[in-house]
XYZ file of C-alpha atoms in Angstrom:
405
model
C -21.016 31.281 10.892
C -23.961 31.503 13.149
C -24.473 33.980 15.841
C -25.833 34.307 18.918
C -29.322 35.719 18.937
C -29.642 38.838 21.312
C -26.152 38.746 22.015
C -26.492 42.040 23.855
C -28.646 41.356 25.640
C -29.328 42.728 29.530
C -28.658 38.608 31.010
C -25.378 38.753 29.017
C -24.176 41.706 29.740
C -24.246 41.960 33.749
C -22.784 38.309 33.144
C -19.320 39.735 31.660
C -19.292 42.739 33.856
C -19.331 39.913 36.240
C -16.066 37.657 35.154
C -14.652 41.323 34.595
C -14.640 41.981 38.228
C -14.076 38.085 39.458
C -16.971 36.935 40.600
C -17.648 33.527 38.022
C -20.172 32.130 40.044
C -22.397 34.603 39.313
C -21.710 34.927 35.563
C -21.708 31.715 35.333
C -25.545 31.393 37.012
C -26.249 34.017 34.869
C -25.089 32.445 31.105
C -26.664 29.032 32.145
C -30.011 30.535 32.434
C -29.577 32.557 29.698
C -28.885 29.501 27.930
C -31.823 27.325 28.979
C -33.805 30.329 27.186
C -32.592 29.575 23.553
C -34.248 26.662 21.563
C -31.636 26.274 18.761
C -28.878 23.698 19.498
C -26.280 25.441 17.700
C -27.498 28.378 19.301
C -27.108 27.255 22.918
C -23.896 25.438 22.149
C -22.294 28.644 21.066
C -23.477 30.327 24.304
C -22.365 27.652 26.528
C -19.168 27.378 24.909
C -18.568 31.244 25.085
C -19.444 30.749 29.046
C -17.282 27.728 29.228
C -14.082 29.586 27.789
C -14.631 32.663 30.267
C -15.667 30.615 33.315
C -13.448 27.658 34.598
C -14.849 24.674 36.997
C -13.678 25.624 40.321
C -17.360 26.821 41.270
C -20.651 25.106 41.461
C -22.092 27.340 39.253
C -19.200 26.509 36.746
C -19.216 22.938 36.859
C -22.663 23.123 35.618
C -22.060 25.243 32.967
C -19.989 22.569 31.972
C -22.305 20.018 32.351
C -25.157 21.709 30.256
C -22.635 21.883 27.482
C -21.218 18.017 28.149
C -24.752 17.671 28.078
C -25.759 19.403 24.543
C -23.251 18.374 23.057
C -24.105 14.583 23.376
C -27.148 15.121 21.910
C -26.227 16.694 19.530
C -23.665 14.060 18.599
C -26.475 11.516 18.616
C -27.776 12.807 15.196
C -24.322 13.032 13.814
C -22.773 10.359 11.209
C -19.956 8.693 12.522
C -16.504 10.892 11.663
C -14.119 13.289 12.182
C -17.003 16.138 12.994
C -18.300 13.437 15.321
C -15.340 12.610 16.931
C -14.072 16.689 17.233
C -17.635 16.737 19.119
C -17.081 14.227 21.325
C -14.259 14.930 22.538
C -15.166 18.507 23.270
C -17.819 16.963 25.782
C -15.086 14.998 27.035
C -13.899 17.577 28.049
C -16.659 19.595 29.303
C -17.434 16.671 31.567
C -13.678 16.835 33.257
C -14.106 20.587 33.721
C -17.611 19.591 35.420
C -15.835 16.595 37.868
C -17.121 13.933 35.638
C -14.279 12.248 35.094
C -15.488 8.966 35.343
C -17.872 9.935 32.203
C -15.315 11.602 30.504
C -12.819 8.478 30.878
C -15.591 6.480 29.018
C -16.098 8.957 26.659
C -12.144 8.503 25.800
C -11.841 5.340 25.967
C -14.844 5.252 23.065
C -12.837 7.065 20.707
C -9.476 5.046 21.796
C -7.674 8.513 23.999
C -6.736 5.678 26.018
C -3.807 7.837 27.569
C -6.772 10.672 28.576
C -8.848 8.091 29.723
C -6.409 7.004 31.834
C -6.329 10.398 33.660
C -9.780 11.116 33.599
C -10.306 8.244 35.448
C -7.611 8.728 37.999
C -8.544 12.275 38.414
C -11.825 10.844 39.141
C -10.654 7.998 41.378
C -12.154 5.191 39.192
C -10.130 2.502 40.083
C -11.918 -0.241 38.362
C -11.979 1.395 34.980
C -8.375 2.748 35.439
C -7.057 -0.571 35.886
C -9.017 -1.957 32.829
C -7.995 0.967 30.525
C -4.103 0.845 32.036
C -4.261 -3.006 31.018
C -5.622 -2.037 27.599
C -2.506 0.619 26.906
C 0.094 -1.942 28.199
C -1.008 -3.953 25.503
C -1.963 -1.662 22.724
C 1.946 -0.144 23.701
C 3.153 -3.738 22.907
C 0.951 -4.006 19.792
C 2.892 -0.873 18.742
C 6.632 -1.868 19.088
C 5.723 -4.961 17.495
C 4.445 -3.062 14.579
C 7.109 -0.821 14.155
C 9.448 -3.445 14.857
C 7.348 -5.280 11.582
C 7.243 -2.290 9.129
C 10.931 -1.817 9.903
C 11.558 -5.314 8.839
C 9.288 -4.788 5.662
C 10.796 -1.717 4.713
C 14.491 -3.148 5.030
C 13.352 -5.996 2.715
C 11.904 -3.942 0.479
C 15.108 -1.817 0.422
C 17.239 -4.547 0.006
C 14.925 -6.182 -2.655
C 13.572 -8.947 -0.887
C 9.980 -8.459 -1.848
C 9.111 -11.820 -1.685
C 9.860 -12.063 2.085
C 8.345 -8.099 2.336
C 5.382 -9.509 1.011
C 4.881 -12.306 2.938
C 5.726 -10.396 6.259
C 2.802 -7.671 4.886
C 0.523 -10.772 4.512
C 1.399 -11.829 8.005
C 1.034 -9.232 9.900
C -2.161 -7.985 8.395
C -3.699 -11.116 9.587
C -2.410 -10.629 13.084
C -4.080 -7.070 13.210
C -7.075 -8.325 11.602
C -7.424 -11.080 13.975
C -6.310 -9.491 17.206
C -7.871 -6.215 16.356
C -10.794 -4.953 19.182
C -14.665 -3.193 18.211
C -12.670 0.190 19.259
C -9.890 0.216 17.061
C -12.137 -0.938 13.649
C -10.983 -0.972 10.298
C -9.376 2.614 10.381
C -6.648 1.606 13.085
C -5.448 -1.365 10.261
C -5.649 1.499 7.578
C -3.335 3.852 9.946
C -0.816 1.566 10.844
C 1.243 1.692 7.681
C 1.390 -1.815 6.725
C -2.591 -1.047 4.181
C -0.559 1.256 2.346
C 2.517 -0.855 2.138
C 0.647 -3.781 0.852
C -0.863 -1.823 -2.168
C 2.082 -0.342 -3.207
C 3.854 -3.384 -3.445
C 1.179 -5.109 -5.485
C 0.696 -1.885 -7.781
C 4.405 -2.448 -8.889
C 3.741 -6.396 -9.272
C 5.264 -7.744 -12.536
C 2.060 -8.558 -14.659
C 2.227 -11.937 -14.690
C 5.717 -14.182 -16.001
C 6.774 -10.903 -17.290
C 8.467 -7.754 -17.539
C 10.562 -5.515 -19.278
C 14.244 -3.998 -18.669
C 15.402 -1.212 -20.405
C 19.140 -0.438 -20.713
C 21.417 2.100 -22.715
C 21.346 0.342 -26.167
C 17.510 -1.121 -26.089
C 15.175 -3.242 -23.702
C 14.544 -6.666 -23.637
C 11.398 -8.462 -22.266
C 11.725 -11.235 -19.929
C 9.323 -14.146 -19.809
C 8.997 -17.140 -18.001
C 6.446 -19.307 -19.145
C 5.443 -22.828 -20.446
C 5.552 -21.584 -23.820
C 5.616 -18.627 -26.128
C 2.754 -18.215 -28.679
C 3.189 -16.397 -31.563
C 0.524 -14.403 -33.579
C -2.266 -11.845 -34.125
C -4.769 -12.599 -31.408
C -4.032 -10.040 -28.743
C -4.025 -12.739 -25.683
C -0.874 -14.768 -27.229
C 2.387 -14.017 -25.802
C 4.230 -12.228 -28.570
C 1.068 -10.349 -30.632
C 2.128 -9.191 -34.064
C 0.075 -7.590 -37.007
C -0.362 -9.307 -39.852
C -3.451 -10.391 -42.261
C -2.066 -13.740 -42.899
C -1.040 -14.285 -39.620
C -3.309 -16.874 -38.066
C -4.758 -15.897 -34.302
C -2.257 -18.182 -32.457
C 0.332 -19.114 -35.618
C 3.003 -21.046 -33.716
C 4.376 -21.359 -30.370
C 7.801 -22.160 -28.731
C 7.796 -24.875 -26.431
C 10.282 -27.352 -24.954
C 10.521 -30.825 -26.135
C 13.706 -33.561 -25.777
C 16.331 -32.805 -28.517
C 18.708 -34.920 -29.793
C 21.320 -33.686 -26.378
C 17.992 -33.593 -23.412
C 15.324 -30.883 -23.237
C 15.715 -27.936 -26.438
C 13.591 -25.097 -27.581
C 11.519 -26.310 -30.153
C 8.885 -24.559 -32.805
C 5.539 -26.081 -33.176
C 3.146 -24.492 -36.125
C -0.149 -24.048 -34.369
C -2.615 -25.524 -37.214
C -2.039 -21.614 -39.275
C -3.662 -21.246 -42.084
C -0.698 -19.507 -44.340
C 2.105 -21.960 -42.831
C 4.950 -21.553 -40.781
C 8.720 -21.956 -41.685
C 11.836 -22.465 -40.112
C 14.996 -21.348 -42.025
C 12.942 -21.826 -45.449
C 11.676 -25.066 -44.477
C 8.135 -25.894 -43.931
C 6.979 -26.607 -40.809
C 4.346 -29.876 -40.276
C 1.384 -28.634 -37.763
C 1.629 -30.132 -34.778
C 4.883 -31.714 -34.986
C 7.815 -29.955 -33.294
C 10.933 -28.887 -34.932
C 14.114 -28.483 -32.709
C 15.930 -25.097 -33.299
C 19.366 -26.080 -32.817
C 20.865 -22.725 -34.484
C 19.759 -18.786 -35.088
C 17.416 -18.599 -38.002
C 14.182 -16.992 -39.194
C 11.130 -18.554 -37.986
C 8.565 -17.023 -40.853
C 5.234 -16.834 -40.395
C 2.785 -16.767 -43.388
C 4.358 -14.843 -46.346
C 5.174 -11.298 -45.123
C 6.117 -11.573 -41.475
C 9.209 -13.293 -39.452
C 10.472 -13.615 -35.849
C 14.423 -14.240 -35.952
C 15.310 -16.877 -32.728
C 18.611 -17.153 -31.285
C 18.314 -20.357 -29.200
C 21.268 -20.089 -26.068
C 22.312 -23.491 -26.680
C 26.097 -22.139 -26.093
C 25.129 -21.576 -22.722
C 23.902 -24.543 -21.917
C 20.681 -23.463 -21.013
C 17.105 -23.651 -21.858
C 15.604 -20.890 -23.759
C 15.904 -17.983 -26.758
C 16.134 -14.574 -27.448
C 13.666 -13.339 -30.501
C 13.682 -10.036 -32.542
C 10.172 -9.098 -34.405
C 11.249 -6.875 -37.532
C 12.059 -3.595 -37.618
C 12.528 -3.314 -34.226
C 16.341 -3.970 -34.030
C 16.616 -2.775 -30.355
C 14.075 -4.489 -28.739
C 14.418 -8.049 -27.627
C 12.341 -10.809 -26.051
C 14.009 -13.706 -23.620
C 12.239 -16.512 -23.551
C 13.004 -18.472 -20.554
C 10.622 -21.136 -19.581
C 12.556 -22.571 -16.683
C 14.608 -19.659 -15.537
C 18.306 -19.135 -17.049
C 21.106 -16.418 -17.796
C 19.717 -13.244 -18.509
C 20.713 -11.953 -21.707
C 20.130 -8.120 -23.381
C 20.791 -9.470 -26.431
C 22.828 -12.084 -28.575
C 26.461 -10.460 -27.559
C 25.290 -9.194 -24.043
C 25.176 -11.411 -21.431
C 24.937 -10.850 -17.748
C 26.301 -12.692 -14.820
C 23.007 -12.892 -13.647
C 19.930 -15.435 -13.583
C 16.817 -14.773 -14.019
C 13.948 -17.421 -12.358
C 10.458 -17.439 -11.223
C 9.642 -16.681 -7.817
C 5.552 -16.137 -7.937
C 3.679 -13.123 -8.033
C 7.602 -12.182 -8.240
C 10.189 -12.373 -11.716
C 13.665 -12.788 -9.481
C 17.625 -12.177 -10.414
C 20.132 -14.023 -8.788
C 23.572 -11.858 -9.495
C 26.651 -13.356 -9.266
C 28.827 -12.800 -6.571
C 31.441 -11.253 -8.394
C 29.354 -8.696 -9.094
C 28.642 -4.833 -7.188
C 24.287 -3.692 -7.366
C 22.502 -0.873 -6.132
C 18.781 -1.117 -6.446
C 18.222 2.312 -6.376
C 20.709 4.224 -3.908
C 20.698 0.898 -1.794
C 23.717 -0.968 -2.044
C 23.505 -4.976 -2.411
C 25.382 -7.601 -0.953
C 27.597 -9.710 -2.737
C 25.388 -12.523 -4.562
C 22.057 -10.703 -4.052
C 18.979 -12.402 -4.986
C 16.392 -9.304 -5.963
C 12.663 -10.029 -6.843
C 11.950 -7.304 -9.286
C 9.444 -4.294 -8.738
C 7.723 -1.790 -12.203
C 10.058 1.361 -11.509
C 13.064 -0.546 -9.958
C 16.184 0.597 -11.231
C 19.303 -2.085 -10.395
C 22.725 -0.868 -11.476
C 25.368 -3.179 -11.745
C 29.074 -2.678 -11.872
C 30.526 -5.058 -14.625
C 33.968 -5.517 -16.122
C 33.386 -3.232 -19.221
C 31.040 -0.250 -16.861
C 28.526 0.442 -14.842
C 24.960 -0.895 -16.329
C 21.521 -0.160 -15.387
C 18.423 -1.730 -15.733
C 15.026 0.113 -15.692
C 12.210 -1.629 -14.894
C 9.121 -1.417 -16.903
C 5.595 -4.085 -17.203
């Protein structure tokens, strides 16, 4: 910390003995001139603030004590980067300038740093009518600005209680273009920052599915939902289900959908692979689909396999697969949305669609959720967040679902 140079000396010292008896016009006199002696800044600000704390306005001598340090100050805020140091500087001549009956100036000052509340009474102390009116027009409005954002994080925050993210994230979108647009020079990019909705907005799309995809873990495994045009199979790491494998071509074959005998099925189509692809033992002719009407073993090459259970018996389009060896994980392969299913023997009253950048559940009305400690209402339609749990109360127990990319 820097200290005052000569702080002992004669000047100073008849200027406390001074304030010790009363008489602040005098010491006051006194620690301005001794302040107009010292050529550091840092050095006279420290003086002048020392003379400041011990000596109010209510003389002349006082209010230009003030002033001086009003006065430093500013300049010495002109070689200072914009910030909080800044800013703490400012203010302090703000003040300095009231104390000095420069309230007009220090109502500027304010309203420069947006203290539009001090401003206000700076300016009325100082009988500035013309800028009082202009910065009592300004709060009215920046008051409005802030029910009408608190009124808009409440509603994002209930939806994305409730887990209606897709409506949370359009409101965020919304409303951030409002600020942006209405925003003035004063309040800058750090007043959109501040209001909560910045923040909001990138923690939603941190916990954004990763594309037509996600994972749900529950008690006896997880399962991997995805909703896409078609599921590729093989080694390339880009393809939707990547497994090792030296004769495993780099996309091997794909599911897709294609008209069955009874309107659209899931179908497999080998991709051109070099080692073949087979479908309960039989061979499968690149490029020409082959309907999978049943569970089987879609082989791939000689030493690898994918078994498929198509959900034909629930009437709807898609499959659930099982790589080997990894007899609790599952993938459900649902191109146009469907019934969400664990596994082959656990179903869910629930459906699971597309609802972009979102993977949505639609649960049935029968059926009691929490997302979290929040309870759902009966039917609720949830768009899915990384780190949601959703417990559901079904016939046979309570369930829950962990969500994971």
């Amino acid at each position: 910390m820097q200290t005052l140079p000569a702080i002992r000396g004669p000047e100073l010292g008849r200027a406390r003995v001074l304030e010790h008896s009363g008489d602040h016009a005098q010491a006051a006199a006194l620690r301005l001139e001794y302040a107009h002696t010292l050529c550091g800044t840092v050095q006279r600000i420290a003086m002048l603030r020392e003379g400041c704390a011990r000596n109010s306005g209510a003389t002349e001598e006082g209010r230009a004590l003030h002033q001086a340090l009003a006065e430093t100050l500013l300049r010495h805020a002109e070689f200072m980067e914009d910030g909080a140091p800044r800013r703490a500087i400012l203010m302090e001549a703000a003040r300095a300038l009231e104390e000095a009956d420069q309230g007009a100036v220090a109502g500027e000052i304010y309203e420069r740093l947006g203290m539009l509340r001090r401003a206000t009474r700076a300016y009325e102390r100082a009988g500035a009518i013309t800028q009082l009116e202009y910065v009592l027009g300004l709060l009215e409005r920046h008051e409005q600005i802030d029910l009408a954002l608190q009124a808009a994080l409440a509603a994002v925050d209930a939806a994305l209680r409730e887990g209606n993210r897709l409506l949370a994230y359009s409101l965020l979108q919304e409303h951030l273009a409002q600020q942006r647009a209405g925003m003035t020079p004063m309040q800058g990019p750090g007043a959109l920052a501040r209001s909560g909705l910045v923040q909001r907005q990138a923690n939603l799309e941190a916990a954004l599915p990763r594309g037509p995809r996600l994972t749900l873990r529950w008690p006896g495994g997880s399962t991997q939902l995805l909703l896409a045009p078609r599921l590729r199979i093989g080694r390339a790491p880009d393809v939707e289900l990547s497994l090792p494998g030296a004769g495993l071509s780099r996309e091997h074959v794909a599911l897709v959908v294609e008209a069955g005998a009874q309107g659209l099925a899931i179908a497999a189509l080998d991709l051109g692979s070099k080692a073949g692809s087979f479908w309960s033992g039989e061979a499968l002719t690149p490029g020409e689909p082959i309907e999978l009407d049943a569970a089987g073993e879609l082989g791939l090459g000689f030493g690898s396999s994918v078994r498929v259970h198509p959900l034909r018996e629930s009437g709807e389009l898609g499959a659930l697969l099982q790589t080997a060896g990894a007899p609790d994980r599952w993938l459900l392969f649902v191109p146009e949305g469907g019934p969400l299913w664990l596994d082959p023997v656990h179903p869910l009253p629930v459906r699971v669609d597309l609802r972009p950048p979102f993977i949505g559940l639609q649960i049935a009305p029968g059926i009691a959720a929490h997302l979290g400690g929040e309870p759902l209402g009966p039917g609720a339609s949830v768009e899915l967040l990384i780190g949601d749990r959703l417990h559901l109360s079904l016939p046979e127990g309570r369930l829950t679902l962990e969500v994971g990319p």
